[in-house]
mmCIF file of C-alpha atoms and ligand atoms in Angstrom:
data_model
loop_
_atom_site.group_PDB
_atom_site.id
_atom_site.type_symbol
_atom_site.label_atom_id
_atom_site.label_comp_id
_atom_site.label_asym_id
_atom_site.label_seq_id
_atom_site.Cartn_x
_atom_site.Cartn_y
_atom_site.Cartn_z
ATOM 1 C CA MET A 14 3.419 -12.921 -18.680
ATOM 2 C CA MET A 15 0.950 -10.513 -16.903
ATOM 3 C CA GLN A 16 -1.305 -8.492 -19.322
ATOM 4 C CA PRO A 17 -2.055 -4.735 -18.541
ATOM 5 C CA ASP A 18 -5.812 -5.344 -18.201
ATOM 6 C CA GLN A 19 -5.047 -7.886 -15.429
ATOM 7 C CA VAL A 20 -3.018 -5.179 -13.553
ATOM 8 C CA VAL A 21 -4.547 -1.819 -14.055
ATOM 9 C CA THR A 22 -7.940 -0.169 -14.589
ATOM 10 C CA GLU A 23 -7.916 3.567 -15.693
ATOM 11 C CA LEU A 24 -10.744 5.720 -14.631
ATOM 12 C CA PRO A 25 -11.563 9.181 -15.994
ATOM 13 C CA VAL A 26 -11.768 10.935 -12.580
ATOM 14 C CA THR A 27 -10.831 14.671 -12.735
ATOM 15 C CA GLY A 28 -11.644 15.902 -9.162
ATOM 16 C CA TRP A 29 -10.958 14.965 -5.629
ATOM 17 C CA THR A 30 -14.518 15.372 -4.481
ATOM 18 C CA GLY A 31 -17.628 13.290 -5.420
ATOM 19 C CA PRO A 32 -20.296 12.362 -5.766
ATOM 20 C CA PHE A 33 -19.129 10.138 -8.557
ATOM 21 C CA GLY A 34 -21.532 8.253 -10.813
ATOM 22 C CA PRO A 35 -22.743 4.771 -9.854
ATOM 23 C CA GLN A 36 -20.947 3.164 -12.842
ATOM 24 C CA ILE A 37 -17.600 4.564 -11.959
ATOM 25 C CA VAL A 38 -17.955 3.703 -8.300
ATOM 26 C CA GLN A 39 -18.940 0.066 -9.175
ATOM 27 C CA THR A 40 -15.962 -0.267 -11.499
ATOM 28 C CA ALA A 41 -13.621 1.165 -8.885
ATOM 29 C CA VAL A 42 -14.759 -1.280 -6.206
ATOM 30 C CA SER A 43 -14.841 -4.312 -8.400
ATOM 31 C CA ALA A 44 -11.432 -3.493 -10.044
ATOM 32 C CA LEU A 45 -9.786 -3.041 -6.608
ATOM 33 C CA GLU A 46 -11.183 -6.070 -5.071
ATOM 34 C CA ALA A 47 -10.199 -8.150 -8.179
ATOM 35 C CA GLY A 48 -6.587 -7.051 -7.341
ATOM 36 C CA ARG A 49 -6.084 -4.298 -9.972
ATOM 37 C CA VAL A 50 -4.494 -0.926 -9.523
ATOM 38 C CA ILE A 51 -6.966 1.835 -10.136
ATOM 39 C CA VAL A 52 -5.134 4.515 -12.081
ATOM 40 C CA LEU A 53 -6.467 8.099 -12.353
ATOM 41 C CA PRO A 54 -4.396 9.612 -15.263
ATOM 42 C CA ALA A 55 -6.300 12.864 -15.253
ATOM 43 C CA LEU A 56 -6.184 13.507 -11.467
ATOM 44 C CA ALA A 57 -3.196 15.517 -10.187
ATOM 45 C CA PHE A 58 -2.624 16.531 -6.632
ATOM 46 C CA ALA A 59 -1.532 20.173 -6.965
ATOM 47 C CA ALA A 60 1.277 21.366 -4.764
ATOM 48 C CA GLU A 61 1.313 25.190 -4.294
ATOM 49 C CA PRO A 62 4.384 27.177 -5.380
ATOM 50 C CA ALA A 63 5.301 27.795 -1.653
ATOM 51 C CA GLU A 64 5.143 24.046 -0.924
ATOM 52 C CA LEU A 65 7.045 23.139 -4.105
ATOM 53 C CA SER A 66 9.844 25.441 -2.984
ATOM 54 C CA VAL A 67 10.487 23.355 0.223
ATOM 55 C CA LEU A 68 10.178 19.966 -1.291
ATOM 56 C CA SER A 69 13.546 18.199 -0.926
ATOM 57 C CA ALA A 70 14.776 14.849 0.100
ATOM 58 C CA ASP A 71 16.790 16.733 2.712
ATOM 59 C CA LEU A 72 13.545 17.086 4.774
ATOM 60 C CA LEU A 73 14.009 13.402 5.736
ATOM 61 C CA SER A 74 15.625 12.716 9.027
ATOM 62 C CA GLY A 75 18.602 10.374 8.854
ATOM 63 C CA ARG A 76 18.035 7.145 6.947
ATOM 64 C CA ARG A 77 14.284 7.509 6.963
ATOM 65 C CA LYS A 78 12.429 6.850 3.637
ATOM 66 C CA ASN A 79 9.083 8.475 4.641
ATOM 67 C CA ILE A 80 7.759 11.552 6.402
ATOM 68 C CA SER A 81 4.512 10.524 8.026
ATOM 69 C CA LEU A 82 1.515 12.425 9.368
ATOM 70 C CA ASP A 83 -0.589 10.781 12.211
ATOM 71 C CA ARG A 84 -3.942 12.265 11.658
ATOM 72 C CA ALA A 85 -5.170 11.343 15.021
ATOM 73 C CA THR A 86 -2.441 13.297 16.871
ATOM 74 C CA GLY A 87 -1.459 15.740 14.062
ATOM 75 C CA LYS A 88 2.164 14.669 14.713
ATOM 76 C CA ILE A 89 4.678 14.572 11.835
ATOM 77 C CA GLY A 90 7.442 11.918 12.139
ATOM 78 C CA GLY A 91 10.474 11.194 10.121
ATOM 79 C CA ALA A 92 11.415 14.789 9.270
ATOM 80 C CA ALA A 93 14.595 16.563 10.168
ATOM 81 C CA ALA A 94 12.510 19.754 10.197
ATOM 82 C CA VAL A 95 8.840 20.542 9.516
ATOM 83 C CA PRO A 96 8.508 23.743 7.526
ATOM 84 C CA ALA A 97 5.072 25.057 7.545
ATOM 85 C CA PRO A 98 4.482 24.473 3.783
ATOM 86 C CA LEU A 99 5.377 20.726 4.270
ATOM 87 C CA GLU A 100 2.822 20.434 6.978
ATOM 88 C CA ALA A 101 0.168 22.281 4.883
ATOM 89 C CA LEU A 102 0.898 19.978 1.912
ATOM 90 C CA MET A 103 0.493 16.817 3.926
ATOM 91 C CA ARG A 104 -2.633 17.952 5.603
ATOM 92 C CA ARG A 105 -4.335 19.018 2.381
ATOM 93 C CA PHE A 106 -3.389 15.706 0.681
ATOM 94 C CA ALA A 107 -4.770 13.785 3.683
ATOM 95 C CA PHE A 108 -8.011 15.779 3.399
ATOM 96 C CA GLN A 109 -8.349 15.353 -0.405
ATOM 97 C CA ALA A 110 -7.311 11.689 -0.388
ATOM 98 C CA ASP A 111 -9.980 11.023 2.233
ATOM 99 C CA SER A 112 -12.517 12.854 0.149
ATOM 100 C CA LEU A 113 -11.601 10.939 -3.073
ATOM 101 C CA ALA A 114 -11.692 7.506 -1.342
ATOM 102 C CA ARG A 115 -15.029 8.183 0.385
ATOM 103 C CA GLY A 116 -16.550 9.369 -2.852
ATOM 104 C CA LEU A 117 -15.099 6.814 -5.190
ATOM 105 C CA LEU A 118 -15.628 3.861 -2.690
ATOM 106 C CA ALA A 119 -18.830 5.074 -1.377
ATOM 107 C CA PRO A 120 -20.190 1.513 -0.710
ATOM 108 C CA TYR A 121 -17.563 1.071 2.008
ATOM 109 C CA GLY A 122 -19.096 3.865 4.018
ATOM 110 C CA ALA A 123 -17.741 4.497 7.482
ATOM 111 C CA ALA A 124 -16.091 1.029 7.471
ATOM 112 C CA LEU A 125 -13.172 2.543 5.517
ATOM 113 C CA ARG A 126 -10.864 4.001 8.123
ATOM 114 C CA ALA A 127 -8.067 6.303 7.260
ATOM 115 C CA GLY A 128 -4.526 5.553 8.702
ATOM 116 C CA ARG A 129 -1.290 7.431 8.271
ATOM 117 C CA THR A 130 -0.412 9.826 5.547
ATOM 118 C CA SER A 131 3.131 9.708 4.152
ATOM 119 C CA PHE A 132 5.381 11.850 1.936
ATOM 120 C CA ARG A 133 8.186 10.034 0.115
ATOM 121 C CA PRO A 134 10.666 12.534 -1.289
ATOM 122 C CA ALA A 135 13.720 10.335 -1.677
ATOM 123 C CA GLU A 136 14.723 8.744 -4.994
ATOM 124 C CA ILE A 137 14.142 5.015 -4.717
ATOM 125 C CA ALA A 138 16.626 3.898 -7.327
ATOM 126 C CA GLY A 139 20.209 3.529 -6.210
ATOM 127 C CA ARG A 140 19.602 3.548 -2.420
ATOM 128 C CA SER A 141 20.727 0.629 -0.267
ATOM 129 C CA TYR A 142 18.270 -1.211 1.876
ATOM 130 C CA SER A 143 18.341 -4.553 3.805
ATOM 131 C CA PRO A 144 16.506 -7.139 1.583
ATOM 132 C CA ARG A 145 13.604 -7.270 4.021
ATOM 133 C CA LYS A 146 13.050 -3.510 3.835
ATOM 134 C CA ASP A 147 13.788 -3.210 0.200
ATOM 135 C CA ASP A 148 10.437 -2.337 -1.400
ATOM 136 C CA ARG A 149 12.143 -2.723 -4.896
ATOM 137 C CA ARG A 150 11.525 -6.494 -4.342
ATOM 138 C CA LEU A 151 8.123 -7.781 -5.104
ATOM 139 C CA HIS A 152 6.078 -7.993 -1.984
ATOM 140 C CA ILE A 153 2.673 -7.694 -0.424
ATOM 141 C CA ASP A 154 2.296 -5.165 2.446
ATOM 142 C CA ALA A 155 2.132 -6.602 5.986
ATOM 143 C CA PHE A 156 2.812 -4.620 9.172
ATOM 144 C CA PRO A 157 5.137 -6.076 11.803
ATOM 145 C CA THR A 158 3.731 -4.093 14.758
ATOM 146 C CA ARG A 159 0.166 -3.537 13.919
ATOM 147 C CA PRO A 160 -1.830 -6.852 13.654
ATOM 148 C CA LEU A 161 -4.810 -6.435 11.264
ATOM 149 C CA HIS A 162 -6.730 -9.712 11.788
ATOM 150 C CA GLY A 163 -7.744 -9.747 8.172
ATOM 151 C CA ASP A 164 -8.479 -6.111 7.674
ATOM 152 C CA ARG A 165 -7.524 -4.763 4.197
ATOM 153 C CA ILE A 166 -4.697 -2.323 3.568
ATOM 154 C CA LEU A 167 -5.716 0.066 0.792
ATOM 155 C CA ARG A 168 -3.283 2.718 -0.429
ATOM 156 C CA LEU A 169 -3.738 5.825 -2.457
ATOM 157 C CA PHE A 170 -0.661 7.362 -4.081
ATOM 158 C CA ALA A 171 -0.061 10.618 -5.970
ATOM 159 C CA ASN A 172 3.163 11.357 -7.852
ATOM 160 C CA ILE A 173 3.941 15.111 -7.397
ATOM 161 C CA ALA A 174 7.611 14.922 -8.709
ATOM 162 C CA PRO A 175 8.348 18.554 -9.591
ATOM 163 C CA ASP A 176 10.781 17.348 -12.290
ATOM 164 C CA GLY A 177 8.079 15.243 -13.988
ATOM 165 C CA LYS A 178 9.877 11.873 -13.173
ATOM 166 C CA ALA A 179 7.488 8.896 -13.367
ATOM 167 C CA ARG A 180 7.179 6.484 -10.465
ATOM 168 C CA ALA A 181 8.186 3.005 -11.792
ATOM 169 C CA TRP A 182 6.534 -0.058 -10.261
ATOM 170 C CA ARG A 183 6.380 -3.752 -11.166
ATOM 171 C CA VAL A 184 2.967 -5.353 -10.382
ATOM 172 C CA GLY A 185 2.899 -9.133 -9.763
ATOM 173 C CA GLU A 186 0.604 -12.106 -9.999
ATOM 174 C CA PRO A 187 -2.861 -12.647 -8.480
ATOM 175 C CA PHE A 188 -2.841 -13.205 -4.720
ATOM 176 C CA ALA A 189 -4.311 -16.756 -5.027
ATOM 177 C CA SER A 190 -1.468 -17.964 -7.135
ATOM 178 C CA LEU A 191 1.084 -16.185 -4.931
ATOM 179 C CA ALA A 192 -0.427 -17.723 -1.818
ATOM 180 C CA ALA A 193 -0.579 -21.254 -3.296
ATOM 181 C CA ARG A 194 3.031 -20.921 -4.393
ATOM 182 C CA PHE A 195 4.414 -19.875 -1.059
ATOM 183 C CA LEU A 196 2.155 -21.380 1.552
ATOM 184 C CA PRO A 197 3.884 -24.849 1.655
ATOM 185 C CA SER A 198 7.090 -23.094 2.732
ATOM 186 C CA LEU A 199 5.614 -20.713 5.346
ATOM 187 C CA PRO A 200 5.764 -21.695 9.088
ATOM 188 C CA THR A 201 2.420 -22.763 10.671
ATOM 189 C CA PRO A 202 1.092 -19.878 12.850
ATOM 190 C CA THR A 203 1.487 -20.419 16.620
ATOM 191 C CA ALA A 204 -0.705 -18.684 19.194
ATOM 192 C CA ALA A 205 2.046 -18.959 21.887
ATOM 193 C CA ARG A 206 4.522 -16.846 19.989
ATOM 194 C CA ALA A 207 1.792 -14.186 19.018
ATOM 195 C CA ARG A 208 0.901 -13.856 22.795
ATOM 196 C CA LEU A 209 4.562 -13.481 23.785
ATOM 197 C CA TYR A 210 5.223 -10.836 21.244
ATOM 198 C CA ALA A 211 2.211 -8.878 22.421
ATOM 199 C CA MET A 212 3.247 -9.260 26.142
ATOM 200 C CA LEU A 213 6.799 -7.984 25.327
ATOM 201 C CA GLY A 214 5.143 -4.879 23.544
ATOM 202 C CA LEU A 215 6.598 -5.858 20.251
ATOM 203 C CA THR A 216 3.098 -5.800 18.658
ATOM 204 C CA LYS A 217 0.080 -3.642 19.373
ATOM 205 C CA GLY A 218 -2.191 -6.433 20.299
ATOM 206 C CA VAL A 219 -1.962 -10.117 19.547
ATOM 207 C CA ARG A 220 -1.068 -11.193 15.940
ATOM 208 C CA SER A 221 -3.685 -13.507 14.404
ATOM 209 C CA GLY A 222 -2.736 -16.548 12.355
ATOM 210 C CA TYR A 223 -3.462 -14.324 9.395
ATOM 211 C CA ASP A 224 -0.990 -11.579 10.423
ATOM 212 C CA GLN A 225 1.715 -14.312 11.030
ATOM 213 C CA LEU A 226 1.140 -15.827 7.631
ATOM 214 C CA MET A 227 1.208 -12.450 5.818
ATOM 215 C CA LEU A 228 4.350 -11.320 7.615
ATOM 216 C CA ALA A 229 6.011 -14.730 6.645
ATOM 217 C CA LEU A 230 4.804 -14.253 3.067
ATOM 218 C CA HIS A 231 6.185 -10.717 2.899
ATOM 219 C CA ASP A 232 9.604 -11.863 4.156
ATOM 220 C CA THR A 233 9.768 -15.120 2.199
ATOM 221 C CA MET A 234 8.899 -13.702 -1.135
ATOM 222 C CA LYS A 235 11.323 -10.744 -0.729
ATOM 223 C CA LEU A 236 14.192 -13.050 0.250
ATOM 224 C CA ASP A 237 13.569 -15.531 -2.599
ATOM 225 C CA GLU A 238 16.051 -14.498 -5.254
ATOM 226 C CA ALA A 239 14.664 -16.966 -7.780
ATOM 227 C CA TYR A 240 11.176 -15.655 -7.281
ATOM 228 C CA GLN A 241 12.354 -12.036 -7.499
ATOM 229 C CA SER A 242 14.058 -12.643 -10.862
ATOM 230 C CA ARG A 243 11.556 -14.892 -12.463
ATOM 231 C CA ALA A 244 8.193 -14.181 -10.906
ATOM 232 C CA PRO A 245 5.398 -13.017 -13.277
ATOM 233 C CA ALA A 246 5.252 -9.218 -13.148
ATOM 234 C CA LEU A 247 4.446 -6.290 -15.344
ATOM 235 C CA PRO A 248 6.467 -2.942 -15.162
ATOM 236 C CA TRP A 249 4.112 -0.057 -14.789
ATOM 237 C CA SER A 250 4.952 3.613 -14.722
ATOM 238 C CA PHE A 251 2.891 6.214 -12.936
ATOM 239 C CA PRO A 252 3.565 9.638 -14.507
ATOM 240 C CA ALA A 253 3.998 12.743 -12.422
ATOM 241 C CA GLY A 254 0.594 14.411 -12.039
ATOM 242 C CA THR A 255 -1.235 11.120 -11.590
ATOM 243 C CA THR A 256 -2.969 9.266 -8.721
ATOM 244 C CA TRP A 257 -3.545 5.578 -8.105
ATOM 245 C CA MET A 258 -5.064 3.243 -5.464
ATOM 246 C CA VAL A 259 -4.401 -0.381 -4.756
ATOM 247 C CA PHE A 260 -5.002 -3.094 -2.109
ATOM 248 C CA THR A 261 -1.311 -3.498 -1.299
ATOM 249 C CA ASP A 262 -1.963 -6.514 0.980
ATOM 250 C CA GLN A 263 -3.184 -8.312 -2.042
ATOM 251 C CA VAL A 264 -1.308 -7.128 -5.079
ATOM 252 C CA PRO A 265 2.446 -7.991 -5.276
ATOM 253 C CA HIS A 266 4.146 -4.782 -6.073
ATOM 254 C CA ALA A 267 7.718 -3.401 -6.264
ATOM 255 C CA ALA A 268 8.656 0.310 -6.328
ATOM 256 C CA MET A 269 11.722 0.557 -8.590
ATOM 257 C CA ALA A 270 12.364 4.254 -9.146
ATOM 258 C CA GLY A 271 10.893 7.738 -8.599
ATOM 259 C CA HIS A 272 10.736 10.378 -5.935
ATOM 260 C CA PHE A 273 8.268 12.804 -4.417
ATOM 261 C CA ALA A 274 5.120 10.704 -3.861
ATOM 262 C CA LEU A 275 2.351 11.260 -1.330
ATOM 263 C CA GLU A 276 0.607 8.278 0.139
ATOM 264 C CA GLN A 277 -2.562 7.763 2.236
ATOM 265 C CA THR A 278 -3.246 4.443 3.934
ATOM 266 C CA PHE A 279 -6.786 3.168 4.611
ATOM 267 C CA TYR A 280 -8.039 0.066 6.452
ATOM 268 C CA LEU A 281 -11.167 -1.897 5.642
ATOM 269 C CA PRO A 282 -12.788 -4.855 7.330
ATOM 270 C CA VAL A 283 -13.367 -7.868 5.118
ATOM 271 C CA SER A 284 -17.106 -7.754 6.081
ATOM 272 C CA ALA A 285 -17.424 -4.358 4.234
ATOM 273 C CA MET A 286 -16.091 -5.693 0.912
ATOM 274 C CA ALA A 287 -18.451 -6.259 -2.087
ATOM 275 C CA SER A 288 -16.643 -9.623 -2.766
ATOM 276 C CA PRO A 289 -15.198 -10.731 0.573
ATOM 277 C CA GLU A 290 -14.006 -14.020 -0.945
ATOM 278 C CA THR A 291 -11.276 -12.108 -2.804
ATOM 279 C CA ALA A 292 -9.658 -10.880 0.559
ATOM 280 C CA PRO A 293 -6.225 -12.417 1.349
ATOM 281 C CA LEU A 294 -7.806 -13.627 4.658
ATOM 282 C CA ARG A 295 -10.399 -15.697 2.843
ATOM 283 C CA VAL A 296 -7.943 -16.928 0.224
ATOM 284 C CA LEU A 297 -5.543 -18.112 2.956
ATOM 285 C CA GLU A 298 -8.459 -19.668 4.926
ATOM 286 C CA ARG A 299 -9.501 -21.735 1.776
ATOM 287 C CA LEU A 300 -6.018 -22.824 1.212
ATOM 288 C CA THR A 301 -5.117 -23.804 4.774
ATOM 289 C CA GLY A 302 -8.532 -25.086 5.812
ATOM 290 C CA ARG A 303 -8.163 -23.095 8.995
ATOM 291 C CA VAL A 304 -9.834 -20.138 10.603
ATOM 292 C CA LEU A 305 -7.026 -17.460 10.609
ATOM 293 C CA ALA A 306 -8.615 -14.417 12.351
HETATM 294 C C1 SIN B 427 5.583 0.107 -1.391
HETATM 295 O O1 SIN B 427 4.473 0.091 -0.784
HETATM 296 O O2 SIN B 427 6.191 -0.999 -1.536
HETATM 297 C C2 SIN B 427 6.212 1.395 -1.803
HETATM 298 C C3 SIN B 427 5.237 2.043 -2.879
HETATM 299 C C4 SIN B 427 5.859 3.402 -3.300
HETATM 300 O O3 SIN B 427 6.464 4.123 -2.534
HETATM 301 O O4 SIN B 427 5.697 3.717 -4.433
HETATM 302 FE FE1 FE B 428 4.690 -2.097 -0.340
#
């Protein structure tokens, strides 16, 4: 059974802007890299009344789960309509999430790159998804079209549910034990297939051995019913009005219930980490005895 102190580290952060003290910064970096979720129970992202009044799952287009903001282009995707308060909410969150991450994770400096911002208004519980897309199953994050070559995926979430509903997760075992468990059943990466996918435009660039293993791990663990029902995991609830951060490529997680979350993705090269040996890339390289990116 997983213990709470293996899974989460709470930090008494009360503002979105640093500078933060050296002690809290060091704790944040080491907890994240050790595979824990950093929880900020006293940090709420405040939506304005005009924004709250437009928040609705009806903003989603069709079957989409997320509305996303591409910061580079300013484009919002996945929305049936984009009322001005929705755009304002997402932009302000993107800005504040960036400020928080840069302050709290100051040692990463400019190596930490911001990716997409998402708004997740729909209730997770009771929806139907294909097993591979069902994030209620324990998984690590791996992107099918965007090869990362070992770069880390760091995500910052804020629960802004106007009705106060908590976001319920399950958090799983350490990456090294997950990888050791599944590696024998994963296909050996092949450069030929990776080149073909890139040529066909199925991926943005060529998948490394690392990308192939991480995608296979994502799918294999999600589709393994025995693992899903018996895997070591701890239920954890994030109350409305709280914020949390986690390396989702490293920490097995399942989002079971909740609605109205905001999320900001960041990428980080392994070389910028304080303890690079904890990166999934390095763990997989040790276990396979191969260079994977
Ligand atoms: C996920 O990354 O699996 C979903 C997390 C969430 O939306 O709470
Ligand atoms: Fe995920």
